mmCIF file of N, CA, C and O in Angstrom:
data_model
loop_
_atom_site.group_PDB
_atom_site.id
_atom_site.type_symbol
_atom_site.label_atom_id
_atom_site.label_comp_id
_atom_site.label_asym_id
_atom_site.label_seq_id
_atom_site.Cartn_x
_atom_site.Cartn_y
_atom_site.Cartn_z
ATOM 1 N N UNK T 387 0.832 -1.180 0.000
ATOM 2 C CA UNK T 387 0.000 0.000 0.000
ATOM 3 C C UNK T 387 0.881 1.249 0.000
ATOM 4 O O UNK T 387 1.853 1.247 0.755
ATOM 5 N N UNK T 388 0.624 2.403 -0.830
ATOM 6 C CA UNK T 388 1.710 3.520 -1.110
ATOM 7 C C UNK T 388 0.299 4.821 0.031
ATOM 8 O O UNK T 388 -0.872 5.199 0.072
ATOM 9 N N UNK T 389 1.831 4.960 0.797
ATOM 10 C CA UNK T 389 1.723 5.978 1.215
ATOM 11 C C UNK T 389 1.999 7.207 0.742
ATOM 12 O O UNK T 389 2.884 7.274 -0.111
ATOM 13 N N UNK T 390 1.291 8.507 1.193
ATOM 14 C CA UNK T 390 1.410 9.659 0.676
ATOM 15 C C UNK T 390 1.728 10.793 2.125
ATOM 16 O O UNK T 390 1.091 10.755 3.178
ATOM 17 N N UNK T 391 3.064 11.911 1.752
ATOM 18 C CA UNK T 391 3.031 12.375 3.048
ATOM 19 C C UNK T 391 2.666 13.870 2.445
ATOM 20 O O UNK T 391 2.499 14.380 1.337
ATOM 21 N N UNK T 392 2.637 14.348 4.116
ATOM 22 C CA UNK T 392 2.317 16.223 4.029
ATOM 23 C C UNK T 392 4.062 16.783 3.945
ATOM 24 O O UNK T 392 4.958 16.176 4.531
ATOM 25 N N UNK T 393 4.219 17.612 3.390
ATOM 26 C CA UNK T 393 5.379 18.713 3.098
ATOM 27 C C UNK T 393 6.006 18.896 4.405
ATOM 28 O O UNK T 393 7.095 18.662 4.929
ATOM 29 N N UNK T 394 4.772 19.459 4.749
ATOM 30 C CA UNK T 394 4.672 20.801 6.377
ATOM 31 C C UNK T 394 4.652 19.567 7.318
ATOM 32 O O UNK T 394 5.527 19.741 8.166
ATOM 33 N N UNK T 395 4.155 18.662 7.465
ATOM 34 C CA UNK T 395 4.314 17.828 9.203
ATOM 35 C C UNK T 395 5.069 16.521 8.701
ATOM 36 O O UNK T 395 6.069 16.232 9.357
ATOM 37 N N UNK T 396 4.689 15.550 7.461
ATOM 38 C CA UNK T 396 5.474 14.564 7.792
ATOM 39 C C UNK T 396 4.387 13.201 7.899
ATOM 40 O O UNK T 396 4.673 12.012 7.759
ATOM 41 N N UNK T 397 3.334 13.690 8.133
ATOM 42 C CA UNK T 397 2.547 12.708 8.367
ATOM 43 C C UNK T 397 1.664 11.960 7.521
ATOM 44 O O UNK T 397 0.591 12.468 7.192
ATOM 45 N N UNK T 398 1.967 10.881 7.152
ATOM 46 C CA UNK T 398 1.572 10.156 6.096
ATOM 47 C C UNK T 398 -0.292 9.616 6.139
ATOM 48 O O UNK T 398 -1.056 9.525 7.100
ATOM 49 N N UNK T 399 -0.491 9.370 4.796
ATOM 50 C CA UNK T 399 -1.739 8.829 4.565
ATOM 51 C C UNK T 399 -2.158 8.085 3.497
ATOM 52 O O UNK T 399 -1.356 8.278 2.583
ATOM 53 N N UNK T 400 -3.049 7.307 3.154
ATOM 54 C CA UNK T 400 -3.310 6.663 2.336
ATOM 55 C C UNK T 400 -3.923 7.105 1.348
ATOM 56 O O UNK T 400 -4.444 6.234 0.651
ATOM 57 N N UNK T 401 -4.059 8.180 1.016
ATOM 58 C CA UNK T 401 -4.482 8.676 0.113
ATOM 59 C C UNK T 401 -3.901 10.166 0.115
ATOM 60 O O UNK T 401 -3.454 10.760 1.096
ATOM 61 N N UNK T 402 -4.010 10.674 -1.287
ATOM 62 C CA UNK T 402 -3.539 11.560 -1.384
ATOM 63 C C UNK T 402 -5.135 12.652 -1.489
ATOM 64 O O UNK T 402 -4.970 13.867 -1.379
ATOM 65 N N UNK T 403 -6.048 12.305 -1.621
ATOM 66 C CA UNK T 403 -7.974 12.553 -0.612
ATOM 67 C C UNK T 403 -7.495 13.018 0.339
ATOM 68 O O UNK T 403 -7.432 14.201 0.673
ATOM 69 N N UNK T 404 -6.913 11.599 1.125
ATOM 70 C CA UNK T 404 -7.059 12.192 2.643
ATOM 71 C C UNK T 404 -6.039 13.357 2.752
ATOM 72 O O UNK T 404 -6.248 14.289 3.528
ATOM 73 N N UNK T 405 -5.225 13.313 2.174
ATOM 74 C CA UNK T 405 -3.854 14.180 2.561
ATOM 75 C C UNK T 405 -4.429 15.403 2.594
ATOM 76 O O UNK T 405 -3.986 16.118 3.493
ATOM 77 N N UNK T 406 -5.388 15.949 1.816
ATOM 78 C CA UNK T 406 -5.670 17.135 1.410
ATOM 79 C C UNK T 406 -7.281 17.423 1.711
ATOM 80 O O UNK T 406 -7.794 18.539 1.796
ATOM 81 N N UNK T 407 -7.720 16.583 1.803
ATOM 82 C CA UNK T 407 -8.648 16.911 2.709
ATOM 83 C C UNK T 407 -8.977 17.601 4.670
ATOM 84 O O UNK T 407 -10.046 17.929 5.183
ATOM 85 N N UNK T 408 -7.596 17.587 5.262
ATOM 86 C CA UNK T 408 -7.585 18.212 6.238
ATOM 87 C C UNK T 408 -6.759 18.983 6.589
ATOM 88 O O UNK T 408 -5.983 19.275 5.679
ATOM 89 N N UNK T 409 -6.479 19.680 7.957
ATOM 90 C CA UNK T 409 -5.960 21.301 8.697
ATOM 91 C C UNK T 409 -4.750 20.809 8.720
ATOM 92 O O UNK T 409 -4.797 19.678 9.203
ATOM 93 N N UNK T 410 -3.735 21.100 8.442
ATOM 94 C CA UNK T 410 -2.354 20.791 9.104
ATOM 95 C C UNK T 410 -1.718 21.740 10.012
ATOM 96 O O UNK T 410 -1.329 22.895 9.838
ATOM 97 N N UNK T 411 -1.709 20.743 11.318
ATOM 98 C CA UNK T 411 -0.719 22.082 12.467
ATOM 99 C C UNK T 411 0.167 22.520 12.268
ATOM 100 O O UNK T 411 0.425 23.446 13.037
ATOM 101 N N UNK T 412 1.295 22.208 11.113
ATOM 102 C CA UNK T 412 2.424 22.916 10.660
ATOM 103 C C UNK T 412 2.362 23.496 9.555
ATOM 104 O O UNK T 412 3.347 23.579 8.821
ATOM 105 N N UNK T 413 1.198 23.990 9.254
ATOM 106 C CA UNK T 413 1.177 24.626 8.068
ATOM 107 C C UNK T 413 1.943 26.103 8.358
ATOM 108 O O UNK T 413 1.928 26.635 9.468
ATOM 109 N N UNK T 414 2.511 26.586 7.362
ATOM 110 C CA UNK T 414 3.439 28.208 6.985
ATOM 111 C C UNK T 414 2.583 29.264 7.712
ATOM 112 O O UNK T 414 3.064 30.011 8.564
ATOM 113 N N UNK T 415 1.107 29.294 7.281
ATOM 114 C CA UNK T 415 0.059 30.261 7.869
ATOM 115 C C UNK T 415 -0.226 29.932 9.151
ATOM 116 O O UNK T 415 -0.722 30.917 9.698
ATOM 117 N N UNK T 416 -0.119 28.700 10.131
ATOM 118 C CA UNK T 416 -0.428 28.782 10.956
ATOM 119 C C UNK T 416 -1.263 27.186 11.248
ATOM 120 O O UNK T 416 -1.805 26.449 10.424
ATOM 121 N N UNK T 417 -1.143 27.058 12.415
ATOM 122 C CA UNK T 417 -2.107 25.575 12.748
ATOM 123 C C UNK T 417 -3.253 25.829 12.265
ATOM 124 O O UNK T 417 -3.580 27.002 12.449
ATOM 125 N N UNK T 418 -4.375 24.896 11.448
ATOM 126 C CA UNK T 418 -5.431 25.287 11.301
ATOM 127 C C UNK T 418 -5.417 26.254 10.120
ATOM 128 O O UNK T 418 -6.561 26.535 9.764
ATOM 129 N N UNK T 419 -4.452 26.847 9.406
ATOM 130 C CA UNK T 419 -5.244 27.819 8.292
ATOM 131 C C UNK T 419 -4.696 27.667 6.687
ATOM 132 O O UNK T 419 -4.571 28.399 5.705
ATOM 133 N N UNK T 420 -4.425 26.107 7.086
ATOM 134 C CA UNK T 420 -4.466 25.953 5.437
ATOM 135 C C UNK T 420 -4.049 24.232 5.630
ATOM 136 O O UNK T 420 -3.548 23.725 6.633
ATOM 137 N N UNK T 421 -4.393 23.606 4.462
ATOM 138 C CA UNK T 421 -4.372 22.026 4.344
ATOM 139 C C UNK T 421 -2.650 21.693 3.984
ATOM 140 O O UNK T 421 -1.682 22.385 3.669
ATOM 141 N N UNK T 422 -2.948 19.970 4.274
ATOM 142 C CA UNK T 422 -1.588 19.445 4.085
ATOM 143 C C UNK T 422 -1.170 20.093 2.809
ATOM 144 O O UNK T 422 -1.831 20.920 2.181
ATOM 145 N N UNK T 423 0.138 19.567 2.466
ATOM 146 C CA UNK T 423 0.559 19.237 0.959
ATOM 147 C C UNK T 423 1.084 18.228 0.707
ATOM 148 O O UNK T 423 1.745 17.717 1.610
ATOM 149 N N UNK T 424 1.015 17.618 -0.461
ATOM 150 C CA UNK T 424 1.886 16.970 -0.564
ATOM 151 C C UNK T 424 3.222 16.508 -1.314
ATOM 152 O O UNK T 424 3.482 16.530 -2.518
ATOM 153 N N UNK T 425 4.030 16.060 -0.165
ATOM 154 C CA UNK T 425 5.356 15.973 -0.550
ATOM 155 C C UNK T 425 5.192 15.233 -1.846
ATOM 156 O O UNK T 425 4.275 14.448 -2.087
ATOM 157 N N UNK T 426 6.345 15.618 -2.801
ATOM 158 C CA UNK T 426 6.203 15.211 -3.906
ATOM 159 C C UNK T 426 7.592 14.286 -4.594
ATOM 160 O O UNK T 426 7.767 13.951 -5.765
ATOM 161 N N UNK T 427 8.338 14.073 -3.555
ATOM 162 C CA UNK T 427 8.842 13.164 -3.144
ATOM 163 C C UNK T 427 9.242 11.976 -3.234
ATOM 164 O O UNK T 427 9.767 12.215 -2.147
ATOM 165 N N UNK T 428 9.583 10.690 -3.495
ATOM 166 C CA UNK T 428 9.014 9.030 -2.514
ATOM 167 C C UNK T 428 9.657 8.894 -1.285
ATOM 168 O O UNK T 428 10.559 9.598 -0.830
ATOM 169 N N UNK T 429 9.166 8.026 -0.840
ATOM 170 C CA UNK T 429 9.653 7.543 0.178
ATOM 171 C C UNK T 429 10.945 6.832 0.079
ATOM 172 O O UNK T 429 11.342 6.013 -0.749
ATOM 173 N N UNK T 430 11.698 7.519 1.481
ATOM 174 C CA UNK T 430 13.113 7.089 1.162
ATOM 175 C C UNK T 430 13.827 6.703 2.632
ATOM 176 O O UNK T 430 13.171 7.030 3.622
ATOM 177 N N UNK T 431 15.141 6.022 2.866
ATOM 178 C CA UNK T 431 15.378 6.294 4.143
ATOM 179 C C UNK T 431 15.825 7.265 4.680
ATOM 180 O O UNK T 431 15.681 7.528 5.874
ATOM 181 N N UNK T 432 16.427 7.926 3.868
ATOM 182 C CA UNK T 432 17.114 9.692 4.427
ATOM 183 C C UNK T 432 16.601 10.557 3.684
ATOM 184 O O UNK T 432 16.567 10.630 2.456
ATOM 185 N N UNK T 433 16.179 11.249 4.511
ATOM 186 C CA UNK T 433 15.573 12.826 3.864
ATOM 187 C C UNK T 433 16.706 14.277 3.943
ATOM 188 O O UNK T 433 17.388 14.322 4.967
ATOM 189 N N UNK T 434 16.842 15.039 3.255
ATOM 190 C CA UNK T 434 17.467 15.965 3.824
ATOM 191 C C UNK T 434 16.969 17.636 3.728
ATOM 192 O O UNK T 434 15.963 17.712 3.022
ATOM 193 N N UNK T 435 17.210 18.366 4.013
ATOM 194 C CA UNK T 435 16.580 19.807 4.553
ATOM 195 C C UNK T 435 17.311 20.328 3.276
ATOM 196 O O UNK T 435 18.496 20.104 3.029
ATOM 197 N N UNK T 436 16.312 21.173 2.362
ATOM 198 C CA UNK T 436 16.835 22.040 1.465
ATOM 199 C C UNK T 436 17.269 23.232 1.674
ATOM 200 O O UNK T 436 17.850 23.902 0.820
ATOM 201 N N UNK T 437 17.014 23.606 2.864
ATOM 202 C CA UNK T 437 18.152 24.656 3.079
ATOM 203 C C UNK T 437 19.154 24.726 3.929
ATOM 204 O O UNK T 437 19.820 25.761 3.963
ATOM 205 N N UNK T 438 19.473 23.586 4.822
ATOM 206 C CA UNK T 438 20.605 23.276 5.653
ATOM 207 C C UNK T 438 21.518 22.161 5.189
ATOM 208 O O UNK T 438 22.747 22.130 5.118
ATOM 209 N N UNK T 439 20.295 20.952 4.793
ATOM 210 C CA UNK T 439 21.481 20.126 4.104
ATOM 211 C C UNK T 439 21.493 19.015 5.398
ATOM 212 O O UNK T 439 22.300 18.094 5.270
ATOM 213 N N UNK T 440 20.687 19.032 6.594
ATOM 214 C CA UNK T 440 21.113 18.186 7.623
ATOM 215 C C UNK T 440 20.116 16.931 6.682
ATOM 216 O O UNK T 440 19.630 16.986 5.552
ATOM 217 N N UNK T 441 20.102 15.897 7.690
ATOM 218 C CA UNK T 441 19.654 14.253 6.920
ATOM 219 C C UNK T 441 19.313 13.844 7.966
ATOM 220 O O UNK T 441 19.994 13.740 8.987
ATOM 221 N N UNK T 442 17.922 13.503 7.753
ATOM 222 C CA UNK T 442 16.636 12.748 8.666
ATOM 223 C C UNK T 442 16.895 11.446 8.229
ATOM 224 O O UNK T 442 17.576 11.290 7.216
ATOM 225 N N UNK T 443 16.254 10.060 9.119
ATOM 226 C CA UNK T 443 15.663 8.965 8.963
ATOM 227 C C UNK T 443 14.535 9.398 8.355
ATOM 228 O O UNK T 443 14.497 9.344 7.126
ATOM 229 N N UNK T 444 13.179 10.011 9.236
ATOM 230 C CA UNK T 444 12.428 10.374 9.485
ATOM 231 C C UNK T 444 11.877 11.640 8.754
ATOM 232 O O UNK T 444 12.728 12.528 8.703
ATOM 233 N N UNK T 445 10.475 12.021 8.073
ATOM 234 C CA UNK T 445 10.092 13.032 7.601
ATOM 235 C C UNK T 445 9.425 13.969 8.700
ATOM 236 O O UNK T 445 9.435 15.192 8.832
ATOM 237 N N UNK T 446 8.932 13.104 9.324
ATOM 238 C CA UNK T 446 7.938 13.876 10.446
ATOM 239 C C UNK T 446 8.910 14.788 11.310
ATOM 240 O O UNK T 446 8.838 15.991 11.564
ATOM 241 N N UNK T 447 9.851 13.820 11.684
ATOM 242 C CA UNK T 447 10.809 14.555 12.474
ATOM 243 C C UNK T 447 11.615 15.837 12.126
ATOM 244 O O UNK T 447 12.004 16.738 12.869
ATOM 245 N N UNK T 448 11.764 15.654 10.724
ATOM 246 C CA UNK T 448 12.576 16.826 9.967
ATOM 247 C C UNK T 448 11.825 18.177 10.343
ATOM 248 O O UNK T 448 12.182 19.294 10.716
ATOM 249 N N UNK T 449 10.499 17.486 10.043
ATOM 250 C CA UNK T 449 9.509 18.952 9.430
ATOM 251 C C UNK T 449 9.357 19.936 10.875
ATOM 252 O O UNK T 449 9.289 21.165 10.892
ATOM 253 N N UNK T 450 9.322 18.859 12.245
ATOM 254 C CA UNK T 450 9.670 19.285 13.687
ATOM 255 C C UNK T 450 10.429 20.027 14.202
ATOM 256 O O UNK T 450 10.121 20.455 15.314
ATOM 257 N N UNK T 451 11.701 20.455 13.583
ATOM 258 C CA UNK T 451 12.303 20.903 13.984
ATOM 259 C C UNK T 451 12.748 22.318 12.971
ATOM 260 O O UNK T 451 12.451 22.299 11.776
ATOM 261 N N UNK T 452 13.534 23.607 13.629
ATOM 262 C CA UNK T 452 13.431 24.746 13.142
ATOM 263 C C UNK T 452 14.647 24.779 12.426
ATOM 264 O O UNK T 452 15.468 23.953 12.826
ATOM 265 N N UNK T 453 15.025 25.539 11.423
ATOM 266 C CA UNK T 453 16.047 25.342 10.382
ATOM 267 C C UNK T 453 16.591 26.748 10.471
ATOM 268 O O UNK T 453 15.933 27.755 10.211
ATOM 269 N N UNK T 454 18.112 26.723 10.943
ATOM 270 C CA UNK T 454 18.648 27.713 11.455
ATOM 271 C C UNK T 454 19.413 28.632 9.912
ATOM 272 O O UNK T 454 20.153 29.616 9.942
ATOM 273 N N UNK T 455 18.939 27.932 8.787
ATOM 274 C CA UNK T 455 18.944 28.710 7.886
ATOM 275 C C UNK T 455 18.093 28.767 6.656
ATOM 276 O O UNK T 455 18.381 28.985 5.480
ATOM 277 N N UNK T 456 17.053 28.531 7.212
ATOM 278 C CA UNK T 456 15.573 29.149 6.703
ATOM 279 C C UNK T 456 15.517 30.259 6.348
ATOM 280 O O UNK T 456 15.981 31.238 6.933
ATOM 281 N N UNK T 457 14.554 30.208 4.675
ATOM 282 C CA UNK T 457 14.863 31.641 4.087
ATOM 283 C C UNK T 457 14.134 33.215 5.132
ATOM 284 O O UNK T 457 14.219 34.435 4.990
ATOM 285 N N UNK T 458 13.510 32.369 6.060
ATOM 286 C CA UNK T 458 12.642 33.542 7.110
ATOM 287 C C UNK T 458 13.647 34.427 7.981
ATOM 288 O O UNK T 458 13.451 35.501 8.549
ATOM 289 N N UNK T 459 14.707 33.683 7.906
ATOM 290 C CA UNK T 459 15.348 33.621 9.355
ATOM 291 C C UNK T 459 16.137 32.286 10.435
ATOM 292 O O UNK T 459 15.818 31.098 10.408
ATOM 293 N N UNK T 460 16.896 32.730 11.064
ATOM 294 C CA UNK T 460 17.045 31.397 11.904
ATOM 295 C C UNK T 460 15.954 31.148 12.987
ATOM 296 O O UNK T 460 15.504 32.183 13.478
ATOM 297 N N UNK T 461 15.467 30.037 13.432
ATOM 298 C CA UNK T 461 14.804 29.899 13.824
ATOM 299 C C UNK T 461 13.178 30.284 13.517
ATOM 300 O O UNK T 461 12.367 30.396 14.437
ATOM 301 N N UNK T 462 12.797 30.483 11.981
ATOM 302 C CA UNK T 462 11.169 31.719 12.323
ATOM 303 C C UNK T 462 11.038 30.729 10.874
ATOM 304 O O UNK T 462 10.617 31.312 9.874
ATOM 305 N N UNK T 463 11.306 29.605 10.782
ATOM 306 C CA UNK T 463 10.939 28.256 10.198
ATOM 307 C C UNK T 463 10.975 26.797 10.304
ATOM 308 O O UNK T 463 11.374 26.349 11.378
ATOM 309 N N UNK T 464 10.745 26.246 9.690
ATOM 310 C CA UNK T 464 10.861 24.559 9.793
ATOM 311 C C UNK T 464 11.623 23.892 8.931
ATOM 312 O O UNK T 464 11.651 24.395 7.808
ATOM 313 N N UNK T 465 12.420 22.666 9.128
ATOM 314 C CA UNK T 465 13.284 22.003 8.112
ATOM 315 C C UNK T 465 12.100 21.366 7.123
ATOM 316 O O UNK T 465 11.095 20.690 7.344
ATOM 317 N N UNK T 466 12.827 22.016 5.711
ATOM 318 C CA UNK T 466 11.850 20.925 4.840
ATOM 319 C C UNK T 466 12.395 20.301 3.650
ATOM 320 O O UNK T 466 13.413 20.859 3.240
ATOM 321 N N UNK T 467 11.980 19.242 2.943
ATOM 322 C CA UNK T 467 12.617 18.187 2.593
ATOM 323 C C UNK T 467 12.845 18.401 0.939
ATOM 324 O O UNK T 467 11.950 18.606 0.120
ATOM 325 N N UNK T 468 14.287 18.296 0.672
ATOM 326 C CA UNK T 468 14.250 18.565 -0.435
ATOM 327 C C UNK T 468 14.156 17.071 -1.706
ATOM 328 O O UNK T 468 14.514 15.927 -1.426
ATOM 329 N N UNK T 469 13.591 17.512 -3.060
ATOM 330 C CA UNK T 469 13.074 15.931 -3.906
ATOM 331 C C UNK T 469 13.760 15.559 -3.572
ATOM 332 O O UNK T 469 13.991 14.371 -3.800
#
């Protein structure tokens, strides 16, 4: 069964319906004010941050944590996963 994940959290689903059918708490605008996306991606064992370059196991975990060279700023973003 192929999973499908969100950009912004990491959190996978079976459909790419469901993916986008609901609120994501890590969305850019804010918890709640805009839907998943989806990563466009596959699934892999290492992920890495397109703007730091660090390397996850884990997607969920990446997207968790703040990316000290995020185009916002250090810290005033999230690591996110580059193809």
């Amino acid at each position: 069964m192929e999973k499908y994940y969100c950009e912004y959290c990491g959190t996978s689903f079976s459909s790419v319906r469901a993916l986008t059918a609901s609120s994501c708490f890590r969305h850019p605008d804010g918890p709640g004010k805009g839907k998943h996306k989806l990563y466009q991606g596959g699934e892999k064992s290492e992920y890495t941050c397109k703007y730091c370059g660090t390397k996850y196991r884990d997607l969920r975990a990446m997207t968790a944590g703040s990316c000290f060279r995020h185009p916002n700023g250090p810290g005033k973003g999230k690591h996110s996963p580059a193809l």
